[in-house]
Short mmCIF file of C-alpha atoms in Angstrom, two decimals:
data_model
loop_
_atom_site.label_atom_id
_atom_site.label_comp_id
_atom_site.label_asym_id
_atom_site.label_seq_id
_atom_site.Cartn_x
_atom_site.Cartn_y
_atom_site.Cartn_z
CA MET A 1 226.48 173.76 129.06
CA ILE A 2 226.28 173.31 125.38
CA LYS A 3 223.95 176.25 125.10
CA GLN A 4 226.38 178.31 127.15
CA ILE A 5 229.18 177.47 124.77
CA GLN A 6 226.98 178.36 121.81
CA THR A 7 226.23 181.68 123.37
CA PHE A 8 229.87 182.30 124.05
CA LEU A 9 230.86 181.42 120.52
CA ILE A 10 228.24 183.74 119.12
CA SER A 11 229.47 186.57 121.35
CA LEU A 12 233.00 185.80 120.18
CA ILE A 13 231.88 186.03 116.55
CA ILE A 14 230.14 189.29 117.19
CA ALA A 15 233.27 190.82 118.76
CA THR A 16 235.57 189.46 116.06
CA PHE A 17 233.33 190.65 113.29
CA LEU A 18 233.14 194.14 114.77
CA VAL A 19 236.91 194.28 115.36
CA VAL A 20 237.82 193.01 111.91
CA THR A 21 235.43 195.17 109.96
CA GLN A 22 236.49 198.21 111.89
CA THR A 23 240.09 197.70 110.71
CA THR A 24 238.82 197.17 107.17
CA ALA A 25 236.81 200.33 107.37
CA THR A 26 239.70 202.31 108.81
CA ASN A 27 241.90 201.34 105.96
CA LEU A 28 239.32 201.85 103.18
CA ILE A 29 238.17 205.29 104.52
CA TRP A 30 241.70 206.53 104.40
CA LEU A 31 242.18 205.10 100.86
CA GLN A 32 238.97 206.81 99.78
CA SER A 33 240.20 210.09 101.28
CA ILE A 34 243.23 210.10 99.01
CA ASN A 35 241.09 209.31 95.94
CA MET A 36 241.86 205.69 95.56
CA PRO A 37 239.10 203.91 93.65
CA VAL A 38 237.19 202.33 96.53
CA ASP A 39 233.76 201.15 95.40
CA MET A 40 231.24 198.75 96.88
CA GLN A 41 232.90 195.74 95.25
CA VAL A 42 236.23 196.70 96.84
CA VAL A 43 234.56 197.21 100.23
CA LEU A 44 232.80 193.75 100.22
CA SER A 45 235.89 192.03 98.89
CA ALA A 46 238.12 193.66 101.48
CA MET A 47 235.69 192.84 104.30
CA ALA A 48 235.54 189.17 103.23
CA THR A 49 239.31 188.93 102.86
CA ASP A 50 239.97 190.46 106.24
CA LEU A 51 237.47 188.23 108.04
CA VAL A 52 239.36 185.23 106.77
CA ASP A 53 242.91 186.52 106.74
CA MET A 54 242.92 188.29 110.14
CA ASN A 55 241.95 184.97 111.62
CA SER A 56 244.28 182.78 109.68
CA ARG A 57 247.06 184.66 107.87
CA GLY A 58 248.42 187.00 110.48
CA ALA A 59 251.11 186.62 113.08
CA PHE A 60 248.26 185.98 115.49
CA PRO A 61 244.66 185.01 114.91
CA VAL A 62 242.48 187.94 116.04
CA ILE A 63 239.69 185.60 117.00
CA GLY A 64 242.23 183.73 119.25
CA LEU A 65 243.16 186.92 121.06
CA ILE A 66 239.51 187.86 121.59
CA PHE A 67 238.70 184.29 122.62
CA VAL A 68 241.29 184.40 125.40
CA GLY A 69 240.25 187.92 126.40
CA LEU A 70 236.52 187.26 126.55
CA LEU A 71 237.00 183.91 128.30
CA ILE A 72 239.05 185.37 131.13
CA ALA A 73 236.70 188.39 131.38
CA PHE A 74 233.51 186.28 131.45
CA ILE A 75 234.80 183.83 133.99
CA THR A 76 235.87 186.83 136.20
CA ALA A 77 232.41 188.35 135.64
CA ARG A 78 230.73 185.14 136.67
CA ILE A 79 232.66 185.10 139.91
CA ILE A 80 231.81 188.71 140.59
CA ALA A 81 228.18 187.95 139.80
CA ILE A 82 228.00 185.74 142.89
CA TRP A 83 227.97 188.72 145.22
CA SER A 84 227.26 191.56 142.81
CA SER A 85 223.81 192.91 142.24
CA ILE A 86 224.67 194.30 138.87
CA LYS A 87 222.39 192.99 136.13
CA LYS A 88 224.10 190.35 134.16
CA PRO A 89 223.88 191.95 130.73
CA TYR A 90 225.60 195.02 132.11
CA LEU A 91 228.13 193.04 134.14
CA TYR A 92 229.12 191.01 131.09
CA ALA A 93 229.08 194.12 128.92
CA LEU A 94 231.64 195.68 131.23
CA ALA A 95 233.60 192.41 131.19
CA GLY A 96 233.62 192.33 127.37
CA GLY A 97 234.67 195.94 127.15
CA ALA A 98 237.41 195.32 129.68
CA ALA A 99 238.67 192.34 127.61
CA LEU A 100 239.01 194.37 124.49
CA LEU A 101 240.46 197.27 126.42
CA ALA A 102 243.10 194.93 127.77
CA ILE A 103 243.93 193.68 124.28
CA VAL A 104 244.25 197.10 122.73
CA ALA A 105 246.14 198.54 125.70
CA LEU A 106 248.48 195.64 126.44
CA MET A 107 249.46 194.82 122.93
CA PRO A 108 251.45 198.08 122.37
CA LEU A 109 253.23 197.60 125.65
CA ALA A 110 254.51 194.22 124.32
CA PHE A 111 255.56 195.62 120.96
CA TYR A 112 257.41 198.93 121.31
CA ASN A 113 254.15 200.94 121.50
CA LEU A 114 253.08 199.50 118.14
CA ASP A 115 249.33 199.01 117.55
CA LEU A 116 249.30 195.77 115.49
CA ILE A 117 245.54 195.97 114.89
CA ALA A 118 245.38 198.89 112.49
CA GLY A 119 241.93 200.00 113.68
CA ALA A 120 243.28 200.48 117.23
CA ARG A 121 245.84 203.12 116.32
CA THR A 122 243.68 206.03 117.33
CA VAL A 123 241.84 206.79 120.59
CA ALA A 124 238.53 206.74 118.72
CA GLY A 125 239.49 203.31 117.23
CA LYS A 126 240.40 201.96 120.62
CA ALA A 127 237.10 203.21 122.07
CA TYR A 128 235.16 201.62 119.22
CA LEU A 129 236.84 198.26 119.93
CA VAL A 130 236.00 198.58 123.61
CA VAL A 131 232.32 199.15 122.61
CA ALA A 132 232.56 196.09 120.39
CA GLY A 133 233.60 194.09 123.41
CA MET A 134 230.78 195.54 125.39
CA ILE A 135 228.19 194.56 122.74
CA ALA A 136 229.57 190.96 122.67
CA GLY A 137 229.43 190.93 126.50
CA TYR A 138 225.91 192.29 126.59
CA TYR A 139 224.80 189.54 124.21
CA PHE A 140 226.43 186.88 126.38
CA GLY A 141 224.96 188.31 129.59
CA SER A 142 221.48 188.58 128.09
CA HIS A 143 221.18 184.81 127.61
CA PRO A 144 220.32 182.46 130.51
CA GLN A 145 223.29 180.64 131.95
CA GLN A 146 223.77 177.42 133.90
CA GLY A 147 222.20 177.74 137.31
CA ASP A 148 220.11 180.74 136.25
CA SER A 149 216.35 180.82 136.15
CA ASN A 150 214.81 181.30 132.70
CA GLU A 151 214.26 184.88 133.48
CA ILE A 152 215.98 187.34 131.15
CA HIS A 153 217.64 189.93 133.29
CA MET B 1 235.99 170.21 130.04
CA LYS B 2 236.32 170.51 126.29
CA PHE B 3 235.59 174.16 126.75
CA THR B 4 238.66 174.79 128.97
CA ASN B 5 240.95 173.20 126.37
CA LEU B 6 240.19 175.81 123.77
CA PRO B 7 242.37 178.59 125.16
CA MET B 8 245.40 176.29 125.14
CA LEU B 9 244.64 175.43 121.51
CA CYS B 10 244.39 179.10 120.72
CA VAL B 11 247.72 179.94 122.44
CA SER B 12 249.34 177.11 120.55
CA LEU B 13 248.02 178.44 117.30
CA VAL B 14 249.45 181.90 118.16
CA LEU B 15 252.86 180.42 118.98
CA CYS B 16 253.05 178.23 115.96
CA SER B 17 251.95 180.84 113.39
CA GLY B 18 254.43 182.47 111.04
CA SER B 19 256.30 181.33 107.99
CA VAL B 20 259.69 179.98 107.22
CA PHE B 21 261.58 180.34 103.98
CA SER B 22 264.83 178.59 103.08
CA SER B 23 266.98 178.03 100.08
CA ASP B 24 269.86 175.76 99.18
CA GLU B 25 271.13 177.98 96.34
CA SER B 26 274.13 179.00 98.36
CA LEU B 27 275.70 175.59 97.93
CA ALA B 28 276.79 176.64 94.49
CA ILE B 29 279.34 179.14 95.81
CA GLU B 30 280.45 177.44 99.00
CA THR B 31 283.63 176.16 97.25
CA GLU B 32 284.60 179.64 96.12
CA VAL B 33 284.74 181.53 99.37
CA GLU B 34 286.16 181.28 102.85
CA THR B 35 284.96 183.02 105.95
CA GLU B 36 286.58 184.26 109.10
CA ILE B 37 285.14 185.97 112.16
CA LEU B 38 286.71 189.43 112.48
CA ALA B 39 284.95 190.44 115.70
CA GLU B 40 282.25 189.01 117.98
CA GLY B 41 280.43 189.94 121.08
CA LEU B 42 279.03 193.13 119.50
CA ASN B 43 275.80 194.35 121.00
CA HIS B 44 273.30 194.57 118.18
CA PRO B 45 275.76 195.76 115.52
CA TRP B 46 273.95 197.77 112.84
CA SER B 47 276.29 199.62 110.50
CA VAL B 48 279.90 199.29 109.42
CA THR B 49 282.08 201.71 107.50
CA PHE B 50 285.77 201.72 106.57
CA ILE B 51 287.87 204.72 107.54
CA SER B 52 291.04 203.20 106.09
CA ALA B 53 292.13 199.98 104.40
CA ASP B 54 292.47 198.26 107.75
CA GLU B 55 290.23 200.13 110.02
CA MET B 56 286.43 200.24 110.36
CA LEU B 57 283.83 201.78 112.59
CA VAL B 58 280.91 199.73 113.81
CA THR B 59 277.73 201.04 115.43
CA GLU B 60 275.98 199.06 118.13
CA LEU B 61 272.27 199.76 118.37
CA SER B 62 272.72 199.95 122.12
CA GLY B 63 274.62 203.16 121.65
CA ASP B 64 278.31 202.51 121.29
CA LEU B 65 280.53 203.32 118.30
CA ARG B 66 283.30 200.65 118.10
CA ARG B 67 286.58 200.58 116.14
CA VAL B 68 288.07 197.49 114.59
CA SER B 69 291.72 197.89 113.60
CA ASN B 70 293.59 195.24 111.75
CA GLY B 71 290.97 192.67 112.51
CA ARG B 72 290.93 193.44 116.23
CA LEU B 73 288.01 195.05 118.09
CA ASN B 74 289.10 197.90 120.28
CA PRO B 75 287.65 197.13 123.69
CA ARG B 76 287.10 200.83 124.41
CA PRO B 77 284.17 202.41 122.54
CA ILE B 78 284.68 205.74 120.83
CA MET B 79 283.89 208.58 123.28
CA GLY B 80 281.54 211.45 122.60
CA VAL B 81 278.72 209.55 120.99
CA PRO B 82 275.35 211.26 121.87
CA GLU B 83 272.94 209.46 124.19
CA VAL B 84 270.54 207.33 122.11
CA LEU B 85 267.09 205.73 122.81
CA PHE B 86 267.93 202.09 122.69
CA ALA B 87 264.47 200.53 122.51
CA GLY B 88 262.63 198.38 120.03
CA GLN B 89 264.31 199.04 116.64
CA GLY B 90 265.78 202.32 117.88
CA GLY B 91 269.32 203.17 118.90
CA LEU B 92 272.57 204.11 117.25
CA SER B 93 272.07 203.17 113.64
CA GLU B 94 274.14 204.32 110.67
CA VAL B 95 277.74 205.46 110.56
CA LEU B 96 278.94 207.03 107.37
CA VAL B 97 282.28 208.64 106.59
CA ASP B 98 282.54 211.93 104.71
CA PRO B 99 283.76 211.55 101.10
CA ASN B 100 286.70 213.71 102.17
CA PHE B 101 287.23 211.87 105.46
CA ALA B 102 290.99 211.59 104.85
CA ASP B 103 291.16 215.41 104.95
CA ASN B 104 288.39 216.44 107.37
CA SER B 105 287.87 213.38 109.64
CA LEU B 106 284.12 213.95 109.48
CA ILE B 107 281.64 211.13 110.07
CA TYR B 108 277.78 211.14 110.13
CA LEU B 109 275.69 209.15 112.56
CA SER B 110 271.96 208.46 112.66
CA PHE B 111 270.18 207.52 115.83
CA SER B 112 266.92 207.63 117.71
CA ALA B 113 266.75 209.91 120.80
CA PRO B 114 264.05 211.27 123.05
CA ASP B 115 262.45 214.50 122.01
CA THR B 116 263.90 217.27 124.13
CA ASP B 117 260.52 218.92 124.84
CA LYS B 118 258.41 215.73 125.10
CA PRO B 119 260.63 213.00 126.37
CA LYS B 120 257.95 210.33 125.97
CA LEU B 121 258.23 210.93 122.22
CA ASN B 122 261.35 210.26 120.14
CA GLN B 123 262.75 211.13 116.79
CA LEU B 124 265.43 210.16 114.26
CA ASN B 125 268.50 212.33 114.48
CA VAL B 126 271.42 212.77 112.02
CA ILE B 127 274.54 214.43 113.26
CA GLN B 128 277.96 215.27 111.87
CA ALA B 129 281.03 215.04 114.07
CA ARG B 130 284.76 214.99 113.80
CA LEU B 131 286.72 211.85 114.76
CA GLU B 132 289.85 212.90 116.67
CA GLY B 133 291.69 209.81 117.97
CA ASN B 134 289.11 207.91 119.93
CA VAL B 135 286.80 210.90 120.52
CA LEU B 136 284.00 212.54 118.55
CA VAL B 137 284.08 216.29 118.73
CA ASP B 138 282.38 219.27 117.07
CA HIS B 139 278.99 217.68 116.92
CA LYS B 140 276.44 219.34 114.64
CA THR B 141 272.82 218.24 114.24
CA LEU B 142 271.91 218.07 110.61
CA PHE B 143 268.37 216.53 110.75
CA GLN B 144 265.68 215.67 113.20
CA SER B 145 262.61 213.92 111.96
CA ASP B 146 259.39 215.76 112.56
CA PRO B 147 256.89 215.25 114.09
CA PRO B 148 258.33 213.11 116.89
CA ARG B 149 256.79 209.62 117.32
CA ARG B 150 255.56 207.52 120.22
CA THR B 151 256.70 204.25 118.62
CA ALA B 152 260.15 202.79 118.69
CA ALA B 153 260.13 201.17 115.30
CA HIS B 154 260.58 201.89 111.55
CA TYR B 155 263.20 204.60 111.65
CA GLY B 156 264.83 203.91 108.33
CA ALA B 157 268.04 205.71 109.39
CA ARG B 158 270.24 204.89 106.36
CA LEU B 159 272.57 207.58 104.94
CA ALA B 160 274.25 207.90 101.56
CA PHE B 161 276.02 210.60 99.67
CA LEU B 162 274.98 211.58 96.18
CA ALA B 163 277.72 212.50 93.70
CA ASP B 164 277.02 216.22 94.29
CA GLY B 165 277.99 215.90 97.93
CA THR B 166 274.40 216.15 99.31
CA LEU B 167 273.27 213.62 101.84
CA LEU B 168 270.30 211.32 101.58
CA VAL B 169 268.64 210.28 104.78
CA THR B 170 265.95 207.56 104.97
CA SER B 171 263.25 208.23 107.44
CA GLY B 172 260.75 205.36 108.13
CA ASP B 173 257.03 205.52 108.69
CA GLY B 174 257.10 204.91 112.42
CA PHE B 175 254.75 201.94 111.95
CA ASN B 176 251.70 203.54 113.52
CA TYR B 177 251.90 206.53 111.24
CA ARG B 178 251.94 204.82 107.87
CA GLU B 179 249.31 206.97 106.21
CA GLN B 180 251.61 210.00 106.85
CA ALA B 181 254.02 208.50 104.23
CA GLN B 182 251.58 209.95 101.58
CA ALA B 183 251.63 213.45 103.00
CA LEU B 184 254.43 215.91 102.29
CA ASP B 185 254.22 217.89 105.54
CA ASN B 186 256.13 215.35 107.72
CA HIS B 187 259.10 213.03 107.63
CA PHE B 188 257.33 209.68 107.99
CA GLY B 189 258.14 207.34 105.09
CA LYS B 190 260.46 209.74 103.27
CA ILE B 191 263.88 210.10 101.81
CA VAL B 192 265.18 213.51 102.59
CA ARG B 193 268.12 215.32 100.97
CA ILE B 194 270.19 217.81 102.84
CA ASN B 195 273.51 219.54 102.56
CA THR B 196 276.28 218.57 104.96
CA ASP B 197 275.81 221.82 106.86
CA GLY B 198 272.15 220.94 107.47
CA SER B 199 270.81 223.32 104.92
CA ILE B 200 268.37 222.28 102.18
CA PRO B 201 269.49 222.10 98.55
CA GLU B 202 267.56 224.55 96.38
CA ASP B 203 267.02 221.96 93.66
CA ASN B 204 265.08 219.57 95.87
CA PRO B 205 261.86 218.50 94.18
CA PHE B 206 259.35 220.00 96.57
CA THR B 207 261.02 223.34 97.38
CA ASN B 208 258.34 225.25 95.59
CA ARG B 209 255.28 223.24 96.58
CA PRO B 210 253.11 224.87 99.26
CA ASN B 211 252.77 222.90 102.52
CA ALA B 212 255.52 220.43 101.51
CA LEU B 213 258.72 220.18 103.47
CA PRO B 214 261.51 221.30 101.15
CA GLU B 215 263.98 218.60 102.34
CA ILE B 216 261.79 215.77 101.07
CA TRP B 217 263.30 214.02 98.04
CA SER B 218 260.84 211.03 97.66
CA TYR B 219 257.94 209.73 99.53
CA GLY B 220 255.53 206.80 100.04
CA HIS B 221 258.12 204.60 101.69
CA ARG B 222 257.82 202.30 104.70
CA ASN B 223 261.03 201.25 106.55
CA LEU B 224 263.96 201.91 104.31
CA GLN B 225 267.08 200.10 105.45
CA GLY B 226 269.08 199.78 102.32
CA LEU B 227 270.33 202.69 100.23
CA VAL B 228 273.08 202.67 97.62
CA ILE B 229 274.11 205.03 94.88
CA ALA B 230 275.43 203.52 91.71
CA ASP B 231 278.34 205.10 89.73
CA ASP B 232 275.84 206.51 87.22
CA GLY B 233 273.89 208.16 89.99
CA THR B 234 271.10 205.63 90.11
CA VAL B 235 269.67 205.41 93.66
CA TYR B 236 268.54 201.97 94.81
CA GLU B 237 266.62 201.64 98.04
CA HIS B 238 265.07 198.67 99.70
CA GLU B 239 262.48 198.66 102.44
CA HIS B 240 260.93 196.30 104.89
CA GLY B 241 257.40 195.80 103.76
CA PRO B 242 254.57 194.24 105.76
CA GLN B 243 254.10 190.49 105.28
CA GLY B 244 254.92 189.79 101.68
CA GLY B 245 255.79 193.31 100.68
CA ASP B 246 259.52 193.88 101.00
CA GLU B 247 260.58 195.98 98.08
CA LEU B 248 263.58 197.05 96.03
CA ASN B 249 263.05 200.40 94.41
CA LEU B 250 264.86 202.59 91.95
CA VAL B 251 264.34 205.99 93.48
CA LEU B 252 263.92 209.23 91.55
CA PRO B 253 263.43 212.63 93.13
CA GLY B 254 259.89 213.77 93.67
CA LYS B 255 258.39 210.32 93.09
CA ASN B 256 255.71 208.60 95.22
CA TYR B 257 256.51 204.95 95.97
CA GLY B 258 253.00 204.24 97.06
CA TRP B 259 253.07 203.03 100.63
CA PRO B 260 250.58 202.33 102.08
CA ALA B 261 248.13 203.17 99.26
CA ILE B 262 249.58 200.41 97.10
CA THR B 263 251.45 197.46 98.45
CA TYR B 264 252.00 193.80 97.74
CA GLY B 265 252.02 192.87 101.44
CA VAL B 266 249.46 192.49 104.19
CA ASP B 267 249.57 193.68 107.75
CA TYR B 268 251.04 191.54 110.58
CA SER B 269 247.53 191.08 111.79
CA GLY B 270 246.67 189.48 108.46
CA ALA B 271 244.56 192.58 107.55
CA MET B 272 244.59 193.96 104.04
CA ILE B 273 246.44 197.27 104.07
CA SER B 274 245.27 198.16 100.67
CA PRO B 275 243.58 196.13 97.96
CA PHE B 276 245.60 198.08 95.38
CA THR B 277 248.98 197.16 94.00
CA GLU B 278 249.38 199.89 91.42
CA HIS B 279 248.34 203.44 90.62
CA PRO B 280 249.32 205.67 87.75
CA ASP B 281 250.85 208.29 90.04
CA MET B 282 252.82 205.79 92.08
CA GLU B 283 256.04 203.88 91.28
CA GLN B 284 256.29 200.17 91.10
CA PRO B 285 259.16 198.33 92.83
CA LEU B 286 261.95 196.70 90.75
CA LYS B 287 261.25 193.65 92.81
CA TYR B 288 259.26 192.52 95.85
CA TRP B 289 259.55 189.54 98.04
CA ASP B 290 256.67 187.27 99.11
CA PRO B 291 257.30 185.71 101.53
CA SER B 292 259.23 188.50 103.11
CA ILE B 293 262.97 188.33 103.64
CA ALA B 294 263.26 191.35 106.00
CA PRO B 295 265.97 193.20 104.02
CA SER B 296 268.35 195.01 106.37
CA GLY B 297 271.25 196.40 104.35
CA MET B 298 272.57 196.70 100.83
CA ILE B 299 275.73 197.29 98.80
CA LEU B 300 276.56 197.65 95.21
CA TYR B 301 279.56 195.49 94.71
CA ARG B 302 282.49 197.27 93.08
CA GLY B 303 285.41 195.11 94.40
CA ASP B 304 288.07 193.13 92.57
CA MET B 305 288.04 190.06 94.70
CA PHE B 306 284.93 188.69 93.07
CA PRO B 307 285.02 190.20 89.58
CA HIS B 308 282.01 188.24 88.35
CA TRP B 309 279.94 189.95 91.01
CA GLN B 310 280.80 193.47 90.05
CA GLY B 311 277.72 195.60 89.56
CA ASN B 312 275.54 193.18 91.56
CA LEU B 313 273.46 194.29 94.46
CA PHE B 314 273.93 192.38 97.73
CA ILE B 315 271.09 192.59 100.17
CA SER B 316 271.39 191.30 103.71
CA ALA B 317 268.25 189.72 105.15
CA LEU B 318 267.05 188.90 108.58
CA VAL B 319 264.44 186.25 107.74
CA PRO B 320 265.43 183.53 107.67
CA GLY B 321 268.90 185.00 107.54
CA ASP B 322 270.91 185.13 104.35
CA VAL B 323 272.23 187.49 101.59
CA ARG B 324 270.49 187.97 98.28
CA ARG B 325 272.74 188.62 95.31
CA LEU B 326 270.84 190.46 92.60
CA LYS B 327 272.30 190.63 89.15
CA MET B 328 271.30 193.88 87.51
CA GLN B 329 270.98 194.60 83.82
CA ASP B 330 269.67 197.84 82.46
CA LYS B 331 268.58 198.73 85.95
CA GLN B 332 266.42 195.64 86.24
CA VAL B 333 266.86 192.56 88.34
CA VAL B 334 267.62 189.63 86.07
CA GLU B 335 268.87 187.04 88.54
CA GLU B 336 268.63 186.39 92.28
CA GLU B 337 270.90 184.04 94.24
CA THR B 338 270.57 183.21 97.96
CA LEU B 339 273.97 183.12 99.74
CA PHE B 340 275.40 182.64 103.29
CA THR B 341 272.40 180.92 104.81
CA GLU B 342 274.50 179.47 107.64
CA PHE B 343 274.99 182.57 109.82
CA GLY B 344 271.46 183.35 110.97
CA ARG B 345 269.98 186.81 110.82
CA ILE B 346 272.24 189.16 108.91
CA ARG B 347 271.89 192.79 109.82
CA ASN B 348 274.07 194.36 107.23
CA ILE B 349 276.65 193.74 104.55
CA VAL B 350 279.47 195.95 103.45
CA SER B 351 282.37 195.70 100.98
CA ALA B 352 285.92 196.01 102.27
CA PRO B 353 288.56 198.03 100.41
CA ASP B 354 290.15 194.70 99.37
CA GLY B 355 286.94 193.52 97.85
CA SER B 356 286.01 191.01 100.50
CA LEU B 357 282.54 191.12 101.93
CA ILE B 358 281.83 191.88 105.61
CA LEU B 359 278.65 190.26 106.96
CA VAL B 360 277.21 191.73 110.14
CA THR B 361 275.10 189.26 112.16
CA ASP B 362 272.24 190.46 114.26
CA GLY B 363 271.65 190.25 117.96
CA GLU B 364 273.27 190.62 121.38
CA ASP B 365 276.30 188.57 120.31
CA GLY B 366 276.73 190.13 116.91
CA LYS B 367 279.68 189.13 114.76
CA LEU B 368 281.64 190.62 111.80
CA ILE B 369 282.31 187.87 109.32
CA ARG B 370 284.73 188.40 106.43
CA VAL B 371 283.97 186.55 103.26
CA SER B 372 287.01 186.27 100.94
CA ALA B 373 287.82 184.37 97.80
CA LYS B 374 289.21 180.98 98.64
CA LYS B 375 292.99 180.91 98.00
#
């Protein structure tokens, strides 16, 4: 059980890192495009600041949103896995992608079509975040779970 | 089991996050003023303007234009107001009377409405109409923001007349389109200047710049909800910033006010919008607020009822709900006082012809509260 929690937390960290840094990159790429002085120091500083502030200073902690999303998605995937023959890494990848898709799709519905995560304002940005969820899910599904054999699927 | 408690902890953190700001500075003036409720039960009142000494017009964001005569709210809304998109922050916003209203009965309204070709999109509209009795007639569209937007937020929508009779319109960044505030080919995050027939003044700052919209007067703004013109022509504007970035600006034609390339605030998600707070080609605010106050309206006080406040800016604020009195000296803020903290979110503030202040409270049961000198 403890190992499962560890695996879940690592997948949560993976998804959160990818989501946060994508927002950082979105902002900095635009700033660079209008000739603002974006150098490596600014990039690293902005990334570090966002990793802390998006999980502590905002109206909602991004890691909390992703936590809830992945938890629901992975529990659902586990139930589906009982009678599904889909390999677990792929099943959980789909679940992780669905979790992030739900977050980026449902949030605007709750806030007047506003995308509160800046990196999710474009279709490409939303797609990237879904892929981030899939990567986190793939990681989770690639590790043995309670009741599984030691075989890596 | 410990594992299943974590979501609840997370939800609790979400619900408890946010900041609160309060001040007791208003105590200093409580002995000087008295308040009375002029009208209540207004559905999201947004803007108030006087059409005579005893009569005012009030917009409700939900789409009605109301008349208050001699302190009594007319139960029948004024007819002939266009259909508006009442969603999010959108709806019937500003009402402004023509400088020659006594002669021509013209008023100006700003509102959000669906785009006629793409009804899933919407845009900010400004119209002129004539008030005849209790009906608006002779509607004329003066301005429609372009391109239309998907979001229902950050419209700006304030109007003000310059001394030369041209009309300034604030057009917000639409939230999702903030980067467009730095481009001159659209209306996101701009102040535009038009004539009252909808034409564009020839002396606007970008009329000769290729690919720039000629009606743009200044740019790099976010959600501009306060706009006043001083007697010497100085234009003050305030705008909702992100967290910690509400600004008061002195606006000059052709200038770039920086949003979102420079800002003192961070995004609602906590993300850094820009690591930069200044740039040689971008203007600095006269003042910014951190934490945010959510400024919602502004007047320059010229009345006689409170002579010691003449020349001060009064800014209504939604969070936590108060009025900021800013003493100005040489176009700089030299003093700030927090007033009227007891009424909750204040959507707007206006000055009545007798010099009293009218506070407009926010929400479904909005009130007009008159603040007068205690007799």
